[in-house]
Coordinates of C-alpha atoms (C1' of nucleotides) in Angstrom, one line a residue:
Chain A
M13 CA 37.9 5.3 2.9
A14 CA 35.8 8.4 3.7
G15 CA 37.2 12.0 3.8
T16 CA 40.4 11.8 5.7
L17 CA 40.6 15.4 6.9
M18 CA 36.9 15.9 7.6
P19 CA 36.2 17.4 11.0
M20 CA 33.8 15.2 12.9
H21 CA 32.4 18.0 15.0
T22 CA 29.4 19.2 13.0
R23 CA 29.4 22.4 11.3
P24 CA 25.7 23.1 10.9
S25 CA 25.9 24.6 7.4
S26 CA 27.6 21.6 5.7
Y27 CA 27.0 18.7 8.1
H28 CA 26.4 16.2 5.3
H29 CA 29.9 15.7 4.0
G30 CA 28.9 13.2 1.4
D31 CA 26.5 11.0 3.4
L32 CA 23.3 13.0 2.8
R33 CA 22.0 10.0 0.9
A34 CA 22.3 7.7 3.9
A35 CA 20.9 10.4 6.2
L36 CA 17.9 10.8 4.0
L37 CA 17.2 7.0 4.0
T38 CA 17.6 6.8 7.8
R39 CA 15.3 9.7 8.4
A40 CA 12.8 8.5 5.9
E41 CA 12.6 5.1 7.7
E42 CA 12.1 6.9 11.0
T43 CA 9.2 9.0 9.8
L44 CA 7.7 6.0 7.9
R45 CA 7.7 4.1 11.2
E46 CA 6.5 7.0 13.3
K47 CA 4.1 8.8 11.1
G48 CA 3.2 6.5 8.3
P49 CA 3.8 6.6 4.5
A50 CA 1.5 9.5 3.9
A51 CA 3.7 11.8 6.0
L52 CA 6.8 11.1 3.9
S53 CA 7.7 14.2 2.1
L54 CA 11.0 15.1 0.4
R55 CA 10.7 18.7 1.6
E56 CA 10.2 17.7 5.2
L57 CA 13.1 15.3 5.1
A58 CA 15.3 18.0 3.8
R59 CA 14.0 20.4 6.5
D60 CA 14.7 17.8 9.2
L61 CA 18.3 17.4 7.9
G62 CA 18.9 21.1 7.6
V63 CA 19.5 21.1 3.8
S64 CA 17.6 22.9 1.1
H65 CA 14.5 21.2 -0.4
A66 CA 16.3 20.7 -3.6
A67 CA 19.3 18.9 -2.1
P68 CA 17.7 15.4 -2.1
S69 CA 17.4 15.5 -5.9
R70 CA 21.2 15.1 -6.1
H71 CA 20.9 11.7 -4.5
F72 CA 17.5 10.5 -5.7
R73 CA 16.1 11.3 -9.1
D74 CA 12.6 11.6 -7.6
K75 CA 10.5 10.5 -4.7
Q76 CA 9.9 7.1 -6.1
A77 CA 13.7 6.5 -6.3
L78 CA 14.0 7.2 -2.6
L79 CA 11.1 4.8 -1.9
D80 CA 12.7 2.1 -4.0
A81 CA 16.0 2.5 -2.1
L82 CA 14.1 2.3 1.1
A83 CA 12.4 -0.9 0.1
L84 CA 15.8 -2.3 -0.9
T85 CA 17.3 -1.7 2.6
G86 CA 14.1 -3.3 4.0
F87 CA 14.7 -6.5 2.0
E88 CA 18.3 -6.5 3.1
R89 CA 17.5 -6.2 6.7
L90 CA 14.8 -8.9 6.4
A91 CA 17.3 -11.2 4.8
V92 CA 19.8 -10.6 7.6
A93 CA 17.2 -11.2 10.3
L94 CA 16.0 -14.5 8.6
E95 CA 19.6 -15.7 8.0
G96 CA 20.4 -15.1 11.6
A97 CA 17.3 -16.9 12.8
H98 CA 18.0 -19.8 10.4
G99 CA 21.5 -20.1 11.7
R100 CA 20.1 -20.7 15.2
A101 CA 17.5 -23.3 14.1
G102 CA 17.5 -27.0 14.8
A103 CA 18.1 -29.7 12.1
S104 CA 14.6 -30.8 11.3
F105 CA 12.3 -29.1 8.7
A106 CA 9.7 -28.4 11.4
Q107 CA 12.3 -26.5 13.5
R108 CA 13.6 -24.5 10.5
L109 CA 10.1 -23.6 9.4
D110 CA 9.1 -22.6 12.9
V111 CA 12.1 -20.3 13.3
I112 CA 11.7 -18.7 9.9
V113 CA 8.0 -18.1 10.2
R114 CA 8.4 -16.5 13.6
A115 CA 11.3 -14.3 12.4
Y116 CA 9.3 -13.1 9.4
V117 CA 6.2 -12.3 11.5
D118 CA 8.4 -10.5 14.1
F119 CA 9.9 -8.4 11.3
A120 CA 6.5 -7.7 9.9
L121 CA 5.2 -6.5 13.3
E122 CA 8.3 -4.3 14.0
N123 CA 8.4 -2.9 10.4
A124 CA 4.8 -2.9 9.3
A125 CA 4.9 0.2 7.2
L126 CA 8.2 -0.6 5.7
L127 CA 7.0 -4.1 4.7
D128 CA 4.0 -2.6 3.1
L129 CA 6.2 -0.4 1.1
M130 CA 8.4 -3.3 0.1
Y131 CA 5.6 -5.2 -1.4
S132 CA 3.9 -2.2 -3.1
I133 CA 6.9 -0.9 -5.1
K134 CA 6.1 -0.1 -8.6
H135 CA 7.8 -2.6 -10.8
D136 CA 9.9 -0.4 -13.1
P137 CA 12.0 -2.7 -15.3
E138 CA 15.1 -1.1 -13.8
A139 CA 14.4 -0.8 -10.0
S140 CA 12.7 -4.2 -9.8
E141 CA 15.8 -6.0 -10.9
A142 CA 17.7 -5.0 -7.8
L143 CA 14.6 -5.4 -5.7
R144 CA 13.8 -8.9 -6.9
A145 CA 17.4 -9.9 -6.2
A146 CA 17.1 -8.6 -2.7
A147 CA 13.8 -10.3 -2.2
E148 CA 15.2 -13.5 -3.5
R149 CA 18.0 -13.5 -1.0
W150 CA 15.5 -14.4 1.7
S151 CA 13.1 -16.5 -0.3
A152 CA 16.1 -18.6 -1.3
L153 CA 16.3 -19.4 2.4
L154 CA 12.8 -20.8 2.4
V155 CA 13.4 -22.7 -0.8
S156 CA 16.6 -24.3 0.4
G157 CA 14.8 -25.2 3.6
I158 CA 12.1 -27.0 1.7
E159 CA 14.7 -28.7 -0.6
E160 CA 16.5 -30.0 2.5
G161 CA 13.1 -31.1 4.0
Q162 CA 12.4 -33.1 0.8
R163 CA 15.8 -34.8 1.1
Q164 CA 15.0 -35.6 4.8
G165 CA 11.6 -37.0 3.7
E166 CA 9.8 -34.5 5.9
V167 CA 8.4 -32.6 2.9
R168 CA 6.3 -34.0 0.0
E169 CA 7.9 -34.2 -3.4
G170 CA 7.2 -31.8 -6.2
P171 CA 8.7 -28.8 -8.0
L172 CA 10.1 -26.3 -5.6
E173 CA 8.1 -23.4 -6.8
R174 CA 4.9 -25.3 -6.2
V175 CA 5.6 -26.6 -2.7
G176 CA 7.1 -23.2 -1.8
V177 CA 4.4 -20.9 -3.1
P178 CA 1.8 -22.0 -0.6
V179 CA 4.2 -21.7 2.3
F180 CA 5.3 -18.3 1.2
A181 CA 1.6 -17.3 0.8
V182 CA 0.5 -18.3 4.4
L183 CA 3.5 -16.5 5.8
H184 CA 3.0 -13.4 3.8
G185 CA -0.8 -13.5 4.3
Y186 CA -0.7 -14.0 8.0
A187 CA 1.8 -11.2 8.5
G188 CA -0.4 -8.9 6.3
L189 CA -3.5 -9.8 8.3
V190 CA -1.9 -9.1 11.6
T191 CA -0.2 -5.8 10.7
A192 CA -3.5 -4.6 9.0
G193 CA -5.3 -5.3 12.2
M194 CA -7.7 -7.7 10.5
L195 CA -7.5 -10.3 13.1
P196 CA -9.2 -10.0 16.5
P197 CA -6.7 -10.1 19.3
E198 CA -7.9 -13.6 20.5
A199 CA -7.1 -15.0 17.0
A200 CA -3.7 -13.3 16.8
E201 CA -2.8 -14.8 20.2
H202 CA -2.3 -18.4 19.1
G203 CA -2.8 -17.8 15.4
L204 CA 0.8 -18.1 14.6
D205 CA 1.1 -21.6 16.2
E206 CA -1.9 -22.6 14.1
V207 CA -0.4 -21.2 11.0
I208 CA 2.8 -23.1 11.5
A209 CA 1.0 -26.4 12.2
F210 CA -1.2 -25.8 9.2
A211 CA 1.8 -25.2 7.0
L212 CA 3.5 -28.4 8.3
R213 CA 0.5 -30.5 7.5
G214 CA 0.3 -28.9 4.1
C215 CA 4.0 -29.8 3.4
A216 CA 3.8 -33.3 4.9
P217 CA 4.2 -36.2 2.5
D218 CA 1.1 -38.2 1.8
A219 CA 0.5 -41.0 4.3
V220 CA 1.4 -44.5 3.0
Chain B
M21 CA -12.0 17.3 -32.4
A22 CA -14.1 16.9 -29.3
G23 CA -15.9 20.2 -29.2
T24 CA -18.7 19.9 -31.8
L25 CA -20.7 16.9 -30.5
M26 CA -20.4 18.0 -26.8
P27 CA -24.0 18.3 -25.5
M28 CA -25.1 14.7 -25.0
H29 CA -28.3 15.1 -23.2
T30 CA -26.6 16.3 -20.1
R31 CA -26.7 19.9 -18.9
P32 CA -23.0 20.5 -18.1
S33 CA -23.6 23.1 -15.4
S34 CA -25.8 21.2 -12.9
Y35 CA -25.6 17.6 -13.9
H36 CA -25.1 16.3 -10.4
H37 CA -28.6 16.7 -9.0
G38 CA -27.8 15.1 -5.7
D39 CA -25.7 12.1 -6.8
L40 CA -22.3 13.8 -6.8
R41 CA -21.3 11.5 -4.0
A42 CA -21.9 8.4 -6.1
A43 CA -20.3 10.0 -9.1
L44 CA -17.2 10.8 -7.1
L45 CA -16.9 7.2 -5.9
T46 CA -17.4 5.7 -9.4
R47 CA -14.9 8.0 -10.9
A48 CA -12.4 7.4 -8.1
E49 CA -12.6 3.7 -8.7
E50 CA -11.9 4.2 -12.4
T51 CA -8.8 6.3 -11.8
L52 CA -7.7 4.0 -9.1
R53 CA -7.9 1.1 -11.5
E54 CA -6.4 2.9 -14.5
K55 CA -3.8 5.1 -13.0
G56 CA -3.1 3.8 -9.5
P57 CA -3.7 5.2 -6.0
A58 CA -1.0 7.9 -6.3
A59 CA -3.1 9.5 -9.1
L60 CA -6.1 9.9 -7.0
S61 CA -6.7 13.6 -6.3
L62 CA -9.9 15.3 -5.1
R63 CA -9.2 18.2 -7.3
E64 CA -8.8 16.1 -10.4
L65 CA -12.0 14.1 -9.6
A66 CA -13.9 17.4 -9.3
R67 CA -12.4 18.5 -12.6
D68 CA -13.4 15.3 -14.3
L69 CA -17.0 15.7 -13.1
G70 CA -17.2 19.3 -14.0
V71 CA -17.7 20.7 -10.5
S72 CA -15.6 23.1 -8.4
H73 CA -12.6 21.7 -6.5
A74 CA -14.4 22.5 -3.2
A75 CA -17.6 20.6 -4.1
P76 CA -16.4 17.1 -2.9
S77 CA -16.0 18.4 0.6
R78 CA -19.8 18.5 0.9
H79 CA -19.9 14.8 0.6
F80 CA -16.6 13.7 2.1
R81 CA -15.1 15.4 5.1
D82 CA -11.6 14.9 3.6
K83 CA -9.8 12.6 1.2
Q84 CA -9.5 9.8 3.7
A85 CA -13.3 9.7 4.1
L86 CA -13.6 9.2 0.4
L87 CA -11.0 6.4 0.5
D88 CA -12.9 4.8 3.4
A89 CA -16.1 4.9 1.4
L90 CA -14.3 3.4 -1.6
A91 CA -12.9 0.6 0.5
L92 CA -16.4 -0.1 1.8
T93 CA -17.9 -0.5 -1.6
G94 CA -15.0 -2.8 -2.4
F95 CA -15.8 -5.1 0.5
E96 CA -19.5 -5.1 -0.5
R97 CA -18.6 -6.0 -4.1
L98 CA -16.3 -8.7 -2.8
A99 CA -19.0 -10.1 -0.6
V100 CA -21.5 -10.2 -3.5
A101 CA -19.0 -12.0 -5.8
L102 CA -18.2 -14.6 -3.1
E103 CA -21.8 -15.2 -2.2
G104 CA -22.6 -15.7 -5.8
A105 CA -19.8 -18.2 -6.3
H106 CA -20.7 -20.0 -3.1
G107 CA -24.2 -20.4 -4.3
R108 CA -23.0 -22.2 -7.4
A109 CA -20.7 -24.5 -5.4
G110 CA -21.1 -28.2 -4.8
A111 CA -21.9 -29.8 -1.5
S112 CA -18.5 -30.9 -0.2
F113 CA -16.0 -28.7 1.7
A114 CA -13.4 -29.3 -1.0
Q115 CA -15.8 -27.9 -3.6
R116 CA -16.8 -24.9 -1.6
L117 CA -13.2 -24.0 -0.7
D118 CA -12.2 -24.3 -4.3
V119 CA -14.9 -22.0 -5.5
I120 CA -14.4 -19.4 -2.8
V121 CA -10.6 -19.4 -3.3
R122 CA -10.9 -18.9 -7.0
A123 CA -13.5 -16.2 -6.7
Y124 CA -11.3 -14.3 -4.2
V125 CA -8.2 -14.5 -6.4
D126 CA -10.3 -13.5 -9.4
F127 CA -11.5 -10.4 -7.5
A128 CA -7.9 -9.7 -6.4
L129 CA -6.6 -9.8 -10.0
E130 CA -9.4 -7.7 -11.4
N131 CA -9.3 -5.1 -8.5
A132 CA -5.7 -5.2 -7.4
A133 CA -5.4 -1.5 -6.4
L134 CA -8.8 -1.5 -4.8
L135 CA -8.0 -4.6 -2.7
D136 CA -4.8 -3.0 -1.6
L137 CA -6.7 0.1 -0.5
M138 CA -9.2 -2.1 1.3
Y139 CA -6.6 -3.7 3.5
S140 CA -4.6 -0.5 4.1
I141 CA -7.3 1.7 5.5
K142 CA -6.4 3.5 8.6
H143 CA -8.3 2.1 11.5
D144 CA -10.2 5.1 12.8
P145 CA -12.4 4.0 15.6
E146 CA -15.3 5.2 13.6
A147 CA -14.8 4.2 10.0
S148 CA -13.3 0.8 10.9
E149 CA -16.6 -0.2 12.5
A150 CA -18.5 -0.1 9.2
L151 CA -15.4 -1.6 7.4
R152 CA -15.1 -4.5 9.8
A153 CA -18.7 -5.2 9.4
A154 CA -18.4 -5.3 5.6
A155 CA -15.2 -7.4 5.8
E156 CA -17.0 -9.8 8.1
R157 CA -19.8 -10.3 5.6
W158 CA -17.5 -12.3 3.4
S159 CA -15.2 -13.8 6.0
A160 CA -18.4 -15.2 7.6
L161 CA -18.8 -17.2 4.4
L162 CA -15.5 -18.8 4.9
V163 CA -16.2 -19.4 8.6
S164 CA -19.6 -21.1 7.9
G165 CA -18.0 -23.1 5.2
I166 CA -15.5 -24.4 7.7
E167 CA -18.1 -25.0 10.3
E168 CA -20.1 -27.1 7.8
G169 CA -17.0 -28.9 6.8
Q170 CA -16.4 -29.9 10.4
R171 CA -20.0 -31.2 10.7
Q172 CA -19.3 -33.3 7.5
G173 CA -16.1 -34.6 9.0
E174 CA -14.0 -33.1 6.2
V175 CA -12.4 -30.5 8.4
R176 CA -10.4 -31.1 11.6
E177 CA -11.9 -30.1 14.9
G178 CA -10.9 -26.9 16.7
P179 CA -12.2 -23.4 17.4
L180 CA -13.3 -21.7 14.3
E181 CA -10.9 -18.7 14.5
R182 CA -8.0 -21.1 14.7
V183 CA -8.9 -23.3 11.8
G184 CA -10.1 -20.3 9.8
V185 CA -7.1 -18.0 10.3
P186 CA -4.6 -20.1 8.3
V187 CA -7.1 -20.6 5.4
F188 CA -7.7 -16.8 5.4
A189 CA -4.0 -16.3 5.4
V190 CA -3.1 -18.5 2.4
L191 CA -5.9 -16.9 0.5
H192 CA -5.0 -13.4 1.3
G193 CA -1.3 -14.0 1.0
Y194 CA -1.5 -15.7 -2.4
A195 CA -3.7 -13.0 -3.8
G196 CA -1.2 -10.4 -2.5
L197 CA 1.8 -12.1 -4.0
V198 CA 0.2 -12.5 -7.4
T199 CA -1.1 -8.9 -7.6
A200 CA 2.2 -7.5 -6.3
G201 CA 3.9 -9.5 -9.1
M202 CA 6.1 -11.4 -6.7
L203 CA 5.6 -14.7 -8.3
P204 CA 7.3 -15.7 -11.5
P205 CA 4.7 -16.5 -14.2
E206 CA 5.5 -20.2 -14.1
A207 CA 4.7 -20.3 -10.4
A208 CA 1.5 -18.3 -10.9
E209 CA 0.3 -20.8 -13.6
H210 CA -0.6 -23.7 -11.4
G211 CA 0.1 -21.9 -8.1
L212 CA -3.5 -21.6 -7.3
D213 CA -4.2 -25.3 -7.6
E214 CA -1.3 -26.0 -5.3
V215 CA -2.6 -23.4 -2.8
I216 CA -6.0 -25.1 -2.7
A217 CA -4.5 -28.5 -2.3
F218 CA -2.3 -27.2 0.4
A219 CA -5.2 -25.6 2.2
L220 CA -7.2 -28.8 2.0
R221 CA -4.4 -30.9 3.5
G222 CA -4.0 -28.2 6.2
C223 CA -7.7 -28.5 7.1
A224 CA -8.0 -32.3 6.9
P225 CA -8.6 -34.2 10.1
D226 CA -5.7 -36.2 11.5
A227 CA -5.5 -39.7 10.0
V228 CA -6.7 -42.4 12.3
Chain C
dA30 C1' -29.0 22.4 0.6
dC31 C1' -25.5 22.6 -2.6
dC32 C1' -22.0 24.7 -4.9
dT33 C1' -18.3 28.5 -6.2
dG34 C1' -14.0 31.3 -5.9
dA35 C1' -10.4 32.9 -3.6
dA36 C1' -7.1 32.1 -0.1
dC37 C1' -3.6 29.4 2.6
dA38 C1' -0.1 26.3 3.5
dC39 C1' 1.7 22.7 1.7
dC40 C1' 3.8 19.4 -2.2
dG41 C1' 7.5 17.4 -6.2
dT42 C1' 10.4 18.9 -9.8
dT43 C1' 13.4 21.8 -12.4
dC44 C1' 17.1 25.0 -13.2
dA45 C1' 20.2 28.9 -13.2
dA46 C1' 23.5 30.3 -10.0
dG47 C1' 26.7 30.0 -6.2
dT48 C1' 30.8 27.7 -3.4
Chain D
dA4 C1' 30.7 17.9 -7.0
dC5 C1' 27.3 19.5 -4.1
dC6 C1' 24.0 22.6 -2.7
dT7 C1' 20.9 27.0 -2.8
dG8 C1' 16.9 29.9 -4.1
dA9 C1' 13.4 31.0 -6.9
dA10 C1' 9.9 29.5 -9.9
dC11 C1' 6.2 26.4 -11.7
dA12 C1' 2.3 23.6 -11.5
dC13 C1' 0.2 21.0 -8.7
dC14 C1' -2.1 19.4 -4.0
dG15 C1' -5.9 19.3 0.4
dT16 C1' -8.6 22.2 3.2
dT17 C1' -11.3 26.1 4.7
dC18 C1' -14.6 29.8 4.3
dA19 C1' -17.3 33.7 3.0
dA20 C1' -20.4 34.3 -0.6
dG21 C1' -23.7 33.1 -4.1
dT22 C1' -28.1 30.5 -6.0

DNA sequence: ACCTGAACACCGTTCAAGT
DNA sequence: ACCTGAACACCGTTCAAGT
């Protein structure tokens, strides 16, 4: 679909034959990972890619728009990672929860700065629509897992949002504590196992 | 419209007889609350307080130092709020947990931007020492609550860090989800009750 | 001691102009 | 269409100099 006659060998002066937008996002993610959010500057991004400092504005209205787009790709990658893990999980609720929790925490550890960005996006009425949709793609996985667990009798009854919220909270909170370095290393060691066991007890039906 | 009644009883030229540091922190907290972290600028702070833009550097080595100090005051206020709530709590573990969780979430809602800052501080070997101490002042409350609960037989046995980490995680995660606006209003409504019940089940001893 | 004023090297954003 | 170059109004940080 892309330019049929475009030479692939790079001519330095017009290297970005239409994919400057993608190149900006890729580079932004690299510097976010390597140097943190404070080091993200449109002008430096442009410099790195060999375009003028005004070029990015053709693809992102302002800096926030680039951050929004970056968060969006983050939610998409998170969804892909979790869907992959879910596909490899066993049939019981305990197995699915275990696999999803581990995949989420793995993603958080490998993309700490990006995850932070994802949850700190300003909620413009416009951008948040797309973001919420992307975020829901993976939380739907958690929700359907709980729903299935209820059918199997492994999860207590109750409205989905209610049973799901606490599980979402432990997950999100543990990932946040670990990536913020708020847990001493000893606690982080087996902390994840404890969190999973804790969540399972919290989800379990009342004894009869 | 503003000009005529200016003087107050403050001499505009040297109002800060030694408490510029405190004034900077107070004003920083206000603009953090009102206009968000992106709007925090040393130069604007100085302008607001009627000093030169170089004056803040006498009290804070750089911007990060001011943010660190701001986070520190945040942890101190959080500790005070939780200790107050804890003092008013009942004798059972369930009552103490309820009171602490609600106080934490209240603090998170009233100081969303500040809490964000508190947990996103760069961990310089130096600043993090004081920060960790301040953070531990309130988490010690949670830990001793759990310890007491174990003595009362309301909380399952196990090393403190392990039992405490999941509780800390739900708390932190729920507060984060709410302040980030990631929960639909219906879910936020009774979400807190569900989170507390969930945590209690997670802490409960195994049935015998 | 505490603060000022100027200077430096950066920003994000806008806009006429080039190709 | 896509990008450039200059311009504008901001930053944080440093430092000689004032009081």
